[in-house]
mmCIF file of C-alpha atoms in Angstrom:
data_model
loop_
_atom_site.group_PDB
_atom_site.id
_atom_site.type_symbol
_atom_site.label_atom_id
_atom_site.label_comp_id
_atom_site.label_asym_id
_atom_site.label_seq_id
_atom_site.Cartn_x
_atom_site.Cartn_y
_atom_site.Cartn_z
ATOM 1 C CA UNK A 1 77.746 93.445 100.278
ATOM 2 C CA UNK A 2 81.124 93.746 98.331
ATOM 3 C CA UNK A 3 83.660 94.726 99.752
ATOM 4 C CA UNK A 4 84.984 98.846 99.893
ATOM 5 C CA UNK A 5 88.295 99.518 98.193
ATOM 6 C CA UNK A 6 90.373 102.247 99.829
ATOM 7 C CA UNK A 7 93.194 103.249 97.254
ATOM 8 C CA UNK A 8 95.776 105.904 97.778
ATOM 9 C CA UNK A 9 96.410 107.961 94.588
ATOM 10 C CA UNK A 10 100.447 109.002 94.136
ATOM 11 C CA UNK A 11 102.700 105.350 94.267
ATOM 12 C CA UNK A 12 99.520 103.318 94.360
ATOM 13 C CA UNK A 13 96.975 104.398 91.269
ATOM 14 C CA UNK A 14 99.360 106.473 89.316
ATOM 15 C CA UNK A 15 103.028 105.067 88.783
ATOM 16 C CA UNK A 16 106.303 106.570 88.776
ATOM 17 C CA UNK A 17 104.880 108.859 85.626
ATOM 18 C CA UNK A 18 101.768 110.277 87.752
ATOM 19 C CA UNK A 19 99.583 108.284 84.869
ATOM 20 C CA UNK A 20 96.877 105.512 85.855
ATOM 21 C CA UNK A 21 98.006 101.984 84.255
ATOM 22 C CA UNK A 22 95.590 100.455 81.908
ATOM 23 C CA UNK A 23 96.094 97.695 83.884
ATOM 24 C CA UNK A 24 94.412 99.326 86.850
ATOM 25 C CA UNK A 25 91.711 100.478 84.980
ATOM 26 C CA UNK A 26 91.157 97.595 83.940
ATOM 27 C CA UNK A 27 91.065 95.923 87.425
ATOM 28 C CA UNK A 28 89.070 98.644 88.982
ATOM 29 C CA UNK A 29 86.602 98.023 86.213
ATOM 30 C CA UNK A 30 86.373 94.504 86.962
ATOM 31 C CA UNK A 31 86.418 94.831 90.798
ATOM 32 C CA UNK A 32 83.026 97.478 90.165
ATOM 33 C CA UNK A 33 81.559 94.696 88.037
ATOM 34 C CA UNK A 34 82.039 92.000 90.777
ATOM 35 C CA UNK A 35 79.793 94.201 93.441
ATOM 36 C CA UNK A 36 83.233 96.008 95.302
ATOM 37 C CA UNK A 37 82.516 99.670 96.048
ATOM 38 C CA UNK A 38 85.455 102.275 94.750
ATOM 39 C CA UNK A 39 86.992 104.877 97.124
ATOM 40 C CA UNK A 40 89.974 106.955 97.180
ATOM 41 C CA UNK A 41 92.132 107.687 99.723
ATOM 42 C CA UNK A 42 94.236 110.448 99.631
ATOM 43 C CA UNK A 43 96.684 113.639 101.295
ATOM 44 C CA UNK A 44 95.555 115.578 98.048
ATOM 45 C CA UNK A 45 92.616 117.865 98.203
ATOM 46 C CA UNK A 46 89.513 117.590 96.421
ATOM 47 C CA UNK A 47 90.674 119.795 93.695
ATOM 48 C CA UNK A 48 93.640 118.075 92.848
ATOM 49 C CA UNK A 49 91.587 115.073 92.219
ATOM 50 C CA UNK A 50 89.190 115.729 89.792
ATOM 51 C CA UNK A 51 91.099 114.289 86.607
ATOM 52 C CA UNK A 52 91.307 111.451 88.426
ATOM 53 C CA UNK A 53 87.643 110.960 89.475
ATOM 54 C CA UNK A 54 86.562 111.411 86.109
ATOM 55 C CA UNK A 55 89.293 109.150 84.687
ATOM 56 C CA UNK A 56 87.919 106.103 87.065
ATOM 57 C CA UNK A 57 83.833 106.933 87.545
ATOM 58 C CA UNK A 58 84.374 107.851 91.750
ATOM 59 C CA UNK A 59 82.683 109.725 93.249
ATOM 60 C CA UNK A 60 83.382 108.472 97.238
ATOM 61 C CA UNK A 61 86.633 109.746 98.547
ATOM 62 C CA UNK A 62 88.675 110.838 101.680
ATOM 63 C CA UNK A 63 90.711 113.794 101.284
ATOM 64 C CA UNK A 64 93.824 115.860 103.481
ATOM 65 C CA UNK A 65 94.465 112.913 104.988
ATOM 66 C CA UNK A 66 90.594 112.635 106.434
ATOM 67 C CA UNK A 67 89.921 116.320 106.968
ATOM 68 C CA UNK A 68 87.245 116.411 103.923
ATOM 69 C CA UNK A 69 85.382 113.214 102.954
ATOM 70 C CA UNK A 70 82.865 112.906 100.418
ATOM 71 C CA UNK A 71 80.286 109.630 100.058
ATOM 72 C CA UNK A 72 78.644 109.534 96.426
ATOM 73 C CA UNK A 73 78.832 113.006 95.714
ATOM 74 C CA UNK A 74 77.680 113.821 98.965
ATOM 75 C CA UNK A 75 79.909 116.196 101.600
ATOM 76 C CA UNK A 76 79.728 114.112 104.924
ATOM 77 C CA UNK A 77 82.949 115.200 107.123
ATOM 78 C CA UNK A 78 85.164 118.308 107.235
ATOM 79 C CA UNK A 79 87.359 119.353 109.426
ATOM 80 C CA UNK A 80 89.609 122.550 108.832
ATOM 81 C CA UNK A 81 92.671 123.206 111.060
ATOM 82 C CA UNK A 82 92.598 125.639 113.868
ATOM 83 C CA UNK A 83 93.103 129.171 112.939
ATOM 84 C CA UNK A 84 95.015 130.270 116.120
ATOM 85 C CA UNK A 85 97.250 127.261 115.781
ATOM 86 C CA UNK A 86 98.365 127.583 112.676
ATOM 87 C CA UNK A 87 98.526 130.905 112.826
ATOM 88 C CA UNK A 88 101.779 129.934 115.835
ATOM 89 C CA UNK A 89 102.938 126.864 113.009
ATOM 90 C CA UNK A 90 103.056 130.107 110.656
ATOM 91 C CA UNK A 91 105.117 132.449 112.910
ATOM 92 C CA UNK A 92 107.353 129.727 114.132
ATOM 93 C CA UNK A 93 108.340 128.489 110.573
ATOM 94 C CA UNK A 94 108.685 131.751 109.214
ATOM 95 C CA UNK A 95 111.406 132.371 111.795
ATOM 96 C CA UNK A 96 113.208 129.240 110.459
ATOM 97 C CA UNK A 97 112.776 130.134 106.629
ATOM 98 C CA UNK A 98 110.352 127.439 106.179
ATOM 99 C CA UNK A 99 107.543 128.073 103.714
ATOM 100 C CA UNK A 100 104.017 126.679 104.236
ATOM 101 C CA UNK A 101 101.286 126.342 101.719
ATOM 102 C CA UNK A 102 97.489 126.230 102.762
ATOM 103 C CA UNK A 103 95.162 123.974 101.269
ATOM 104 C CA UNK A 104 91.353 124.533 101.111
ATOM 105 C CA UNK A 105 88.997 122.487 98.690
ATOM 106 C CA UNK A 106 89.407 124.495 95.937
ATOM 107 C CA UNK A 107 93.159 126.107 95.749
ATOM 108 C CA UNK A 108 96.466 125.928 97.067
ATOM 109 C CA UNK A 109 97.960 129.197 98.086
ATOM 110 C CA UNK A 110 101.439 129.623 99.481
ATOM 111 C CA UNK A 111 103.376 132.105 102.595
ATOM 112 C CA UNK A 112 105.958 133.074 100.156
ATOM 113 C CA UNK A 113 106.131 134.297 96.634
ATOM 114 C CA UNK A 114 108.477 131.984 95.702
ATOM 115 C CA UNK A 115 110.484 128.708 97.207
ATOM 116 C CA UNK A 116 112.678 126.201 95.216
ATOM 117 C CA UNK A 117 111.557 123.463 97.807
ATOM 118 C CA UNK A 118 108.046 124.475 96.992
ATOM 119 C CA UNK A 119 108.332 124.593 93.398
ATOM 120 C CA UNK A 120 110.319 121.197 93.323
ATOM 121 C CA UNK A 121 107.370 119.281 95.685
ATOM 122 C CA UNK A 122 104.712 120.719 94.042
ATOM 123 C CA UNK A 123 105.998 120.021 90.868
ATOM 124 C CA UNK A 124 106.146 116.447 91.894
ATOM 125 C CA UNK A 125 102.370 116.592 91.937
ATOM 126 C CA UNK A 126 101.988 117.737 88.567
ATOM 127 C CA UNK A 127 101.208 121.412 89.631
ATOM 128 C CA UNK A 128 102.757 124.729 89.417
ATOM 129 C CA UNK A 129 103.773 126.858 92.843
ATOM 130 C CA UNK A 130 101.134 128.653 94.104
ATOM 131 C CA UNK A 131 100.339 132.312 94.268
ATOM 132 C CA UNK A 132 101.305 133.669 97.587
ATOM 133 C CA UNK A 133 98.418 135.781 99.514
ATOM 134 C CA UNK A 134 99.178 137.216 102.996
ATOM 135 C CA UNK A 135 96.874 136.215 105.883
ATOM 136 C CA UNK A 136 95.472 133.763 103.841
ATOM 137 C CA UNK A 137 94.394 131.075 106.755
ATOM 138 C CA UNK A 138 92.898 133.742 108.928
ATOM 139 C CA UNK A 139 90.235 134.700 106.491
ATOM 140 C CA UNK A 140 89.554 130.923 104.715
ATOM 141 C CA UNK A 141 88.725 127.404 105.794
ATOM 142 C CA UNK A 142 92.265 125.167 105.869
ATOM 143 C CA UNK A 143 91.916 121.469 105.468
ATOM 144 C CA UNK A 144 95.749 120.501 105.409
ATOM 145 C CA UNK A 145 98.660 122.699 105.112
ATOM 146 C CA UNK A 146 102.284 122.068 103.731
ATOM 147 C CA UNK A 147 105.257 122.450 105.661
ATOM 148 C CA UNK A 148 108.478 123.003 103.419
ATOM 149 C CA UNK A 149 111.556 121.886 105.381
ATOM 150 C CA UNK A 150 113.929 118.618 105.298
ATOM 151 C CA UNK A 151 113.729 115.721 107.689
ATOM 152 C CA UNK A 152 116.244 116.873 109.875
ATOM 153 C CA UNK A 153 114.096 119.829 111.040
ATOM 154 C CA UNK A 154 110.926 118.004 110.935
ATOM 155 C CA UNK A 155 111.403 116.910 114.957
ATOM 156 C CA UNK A 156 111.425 120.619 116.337
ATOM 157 C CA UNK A 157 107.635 120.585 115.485
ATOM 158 C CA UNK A 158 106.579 117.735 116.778
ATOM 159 C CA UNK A 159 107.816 118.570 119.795
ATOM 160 C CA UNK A 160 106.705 122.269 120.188
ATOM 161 C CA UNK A 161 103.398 121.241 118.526
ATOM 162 C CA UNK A 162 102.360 117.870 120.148
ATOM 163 C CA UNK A 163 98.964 118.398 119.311
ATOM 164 C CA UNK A 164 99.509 118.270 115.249
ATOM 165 C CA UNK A 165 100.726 116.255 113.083
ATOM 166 C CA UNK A 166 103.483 116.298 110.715
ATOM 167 C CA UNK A 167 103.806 113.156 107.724
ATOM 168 C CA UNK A 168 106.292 113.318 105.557
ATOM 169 C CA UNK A 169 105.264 112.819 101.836
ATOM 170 C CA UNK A 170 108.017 114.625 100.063
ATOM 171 C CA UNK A 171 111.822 114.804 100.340
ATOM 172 C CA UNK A 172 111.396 118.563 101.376
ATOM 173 C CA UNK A 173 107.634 118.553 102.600
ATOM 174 C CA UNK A 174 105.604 117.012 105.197
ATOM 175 C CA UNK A 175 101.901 117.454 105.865
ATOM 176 C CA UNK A 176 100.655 119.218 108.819
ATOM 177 C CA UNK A 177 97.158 117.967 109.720
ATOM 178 C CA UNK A 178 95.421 117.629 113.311
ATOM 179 C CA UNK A 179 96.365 115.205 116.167
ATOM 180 C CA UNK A 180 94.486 111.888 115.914
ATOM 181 C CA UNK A 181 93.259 112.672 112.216
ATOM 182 C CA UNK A 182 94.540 110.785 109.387
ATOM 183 C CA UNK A 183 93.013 108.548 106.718
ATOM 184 C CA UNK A 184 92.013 106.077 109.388
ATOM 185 C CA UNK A 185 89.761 108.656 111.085
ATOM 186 C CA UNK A 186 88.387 109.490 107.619
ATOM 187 C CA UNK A 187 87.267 106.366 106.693
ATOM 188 C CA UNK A 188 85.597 105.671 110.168
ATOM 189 C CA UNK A 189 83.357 108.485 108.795
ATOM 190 C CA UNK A 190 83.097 107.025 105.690
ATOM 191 C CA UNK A 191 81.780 103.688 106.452
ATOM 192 C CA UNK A 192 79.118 105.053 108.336
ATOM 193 C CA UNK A 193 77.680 106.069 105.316
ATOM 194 C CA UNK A 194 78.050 103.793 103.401
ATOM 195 C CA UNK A 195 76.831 100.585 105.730
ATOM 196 C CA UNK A 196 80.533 99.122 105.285
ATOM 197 C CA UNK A 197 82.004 97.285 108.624
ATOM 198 C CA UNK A 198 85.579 98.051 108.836
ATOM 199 C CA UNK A 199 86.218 94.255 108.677
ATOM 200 C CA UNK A 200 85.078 95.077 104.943
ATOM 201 C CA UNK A 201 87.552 97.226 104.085
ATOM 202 C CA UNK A 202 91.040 96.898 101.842
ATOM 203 C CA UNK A 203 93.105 99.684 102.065
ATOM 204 C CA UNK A 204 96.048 99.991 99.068
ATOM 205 C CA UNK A 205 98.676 102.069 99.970
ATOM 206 C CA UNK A 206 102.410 103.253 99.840
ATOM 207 C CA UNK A 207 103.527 106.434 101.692
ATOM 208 C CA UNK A 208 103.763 107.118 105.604
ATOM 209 C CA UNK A 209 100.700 108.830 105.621
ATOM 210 C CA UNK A 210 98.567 105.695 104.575
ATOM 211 C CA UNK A 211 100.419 104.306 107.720
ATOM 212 C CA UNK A 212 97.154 104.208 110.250
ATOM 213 C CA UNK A 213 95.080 103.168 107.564
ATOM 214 C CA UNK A 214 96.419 100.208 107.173
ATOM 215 C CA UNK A 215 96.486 99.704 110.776
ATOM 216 C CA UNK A 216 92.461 99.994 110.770
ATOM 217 C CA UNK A 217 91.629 98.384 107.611
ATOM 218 C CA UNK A 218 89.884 94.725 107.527
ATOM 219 C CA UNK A 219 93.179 93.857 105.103
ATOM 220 C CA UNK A 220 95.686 96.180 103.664
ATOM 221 C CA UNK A 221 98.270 96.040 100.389
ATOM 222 C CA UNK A 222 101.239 98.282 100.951
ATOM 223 C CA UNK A 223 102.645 98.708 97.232
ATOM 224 C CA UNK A 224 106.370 96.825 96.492
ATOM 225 C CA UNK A 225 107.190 100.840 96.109
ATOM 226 C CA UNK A 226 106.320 101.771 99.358
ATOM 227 C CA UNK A 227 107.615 102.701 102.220
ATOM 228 C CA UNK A 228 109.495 99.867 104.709
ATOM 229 C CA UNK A 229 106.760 101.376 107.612
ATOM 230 C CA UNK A 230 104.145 100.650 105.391
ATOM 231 C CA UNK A 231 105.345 96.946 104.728
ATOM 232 C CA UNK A 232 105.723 96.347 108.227
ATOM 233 C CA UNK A 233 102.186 97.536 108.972
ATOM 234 C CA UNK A 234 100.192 95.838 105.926
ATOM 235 C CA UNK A 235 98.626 92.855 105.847
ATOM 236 C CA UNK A 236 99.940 92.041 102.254
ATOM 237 C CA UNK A 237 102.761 92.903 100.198
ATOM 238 C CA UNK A 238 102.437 93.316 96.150
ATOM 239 C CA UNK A 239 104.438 94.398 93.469
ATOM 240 C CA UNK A 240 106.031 97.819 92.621
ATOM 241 C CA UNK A 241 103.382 99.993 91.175
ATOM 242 C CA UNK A 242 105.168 100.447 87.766
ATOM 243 C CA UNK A 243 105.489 96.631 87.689
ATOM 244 C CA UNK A 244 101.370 96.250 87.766
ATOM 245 C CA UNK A 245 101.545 96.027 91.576
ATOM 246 C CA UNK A 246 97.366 96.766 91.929
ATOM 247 C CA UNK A 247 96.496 94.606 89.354
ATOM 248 C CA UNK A 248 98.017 91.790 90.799
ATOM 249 C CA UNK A 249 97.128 92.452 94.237
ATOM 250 C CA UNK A 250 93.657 92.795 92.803
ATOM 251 C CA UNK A 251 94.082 89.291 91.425
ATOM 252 C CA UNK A 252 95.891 87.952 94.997
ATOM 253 C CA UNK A 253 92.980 89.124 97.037
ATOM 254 C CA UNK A 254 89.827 87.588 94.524
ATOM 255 C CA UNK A 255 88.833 91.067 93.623
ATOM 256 C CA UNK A 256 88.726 90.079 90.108
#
């Protein structure tokens, strides 16, 4: 059995442009030829990934940070957030003038009608702010949420809500997920499917919240872009992501 690639998308697949090297394609072409199984690893919900999955022929990945993973097409984990808890996230933040956006696995939809931190990470990702609709999370399924405030007042919720978590991806955004779920816990799920041990793993990663994955993966590649956590964590170190970073991590490793 070949070995199961875990690859975060934003820093690690796409570079500084949000576009997918050739270069990677190329090398994820190669590493499918030489019997290595492709999945992706990612804080982006299923939605947000499709151009992607089509771009590179996947069809195995872990999404919201491990809240919603999918093995060949196949729904086998999901996890959505507790109502009654975020509903408390919700009132607290408001109070503060912090915006939160809900994800589900179709649509992003927003607290506010509009929010120039919102607009300006959500942009980031290549899409526009999202529609605001009142109550949303009380009446759908929430697989990650969004909080919109800087670093600085990041701490105040970790403290009044120990049992979530809160991973900064964004200059003015952090992701609010479950305690004790991350990518990690998603691709425990995942390799039960697929027959993988975790000692067959490599994770490829870059931001704080592919931290713990690298922590549990057989070997991990923290991009020359990423962040110094990551580094520190990982059991390899390639080049910047712009610079052809996968490739030659690919190359380092005998993927290809």
């Amino acid at each position: 059995m070949g070995k199961l690639l875990l690859l975060d998308i934003d820093g690690t697949l796409m570079n500084s442009k949000k576009e997918i090297p050739q270069s990677a394609k190329d090398a994820l072409i190669q590493a499918r030829a030489n019997g290595h199984e492709l999945a992706i690893a990612t804080g982006r919900g299923p939605f947000m990934i499709k151009r992607v999955l089509s771009e590179l022929n996947i069809d195995t990945f872990i999404t919201f940070n491990g809240q919603y993973v999918v093995n060949k097409g196949e729904l086998i984990h999901k996890e959505a957030l507790d109502t009654d808890t975020l509903s408390k996230i919700v009132e607290y933040a408001e109070q503060r003038d912090h915006p939160i956006v809900f994800l589900t696995d179709e649509r992003m939809v927003s607290t506010i009608d509009y929010h120039p931190d919102i607009d300006e990470g959500i942009k980031s990702l290549k899409f526009p702010h999202p529609a605001m609709i009142e109550d949303f999370h009380l009446e759908h399924e929430v697989y990650q949420a969004l909080l919109f405030c800087e670093e600085a007042d990041q701490q105040q919720y970790h403290e009044t809500f120990g049992n979530m978590e809160f991973v900064r991806w964004h200059r003015v955004s952090c992701d609010i997920t479950p305690g004790g779920r991350s990518k990690a816990s998603g691709i425990k799920h995942l390799i039960k499917a697929t027959g993988h041990g975790i000692e067959d793993t490599i994770a490829f990663g870059d931001g704080l919240n592919d931290v713990q994955m690298m922590e549990i993966a057989g070997v991990s590649v923290a991009m020359g872009n990423g962040e110094e956590e990551v580094k520190q964590v990982a059991t390899h170190v390639t080049d910047h992501v712009d610079n052809d970073g996968l490739t030659k991590a690919f190359k380092q490793l005998g993927l290809i």
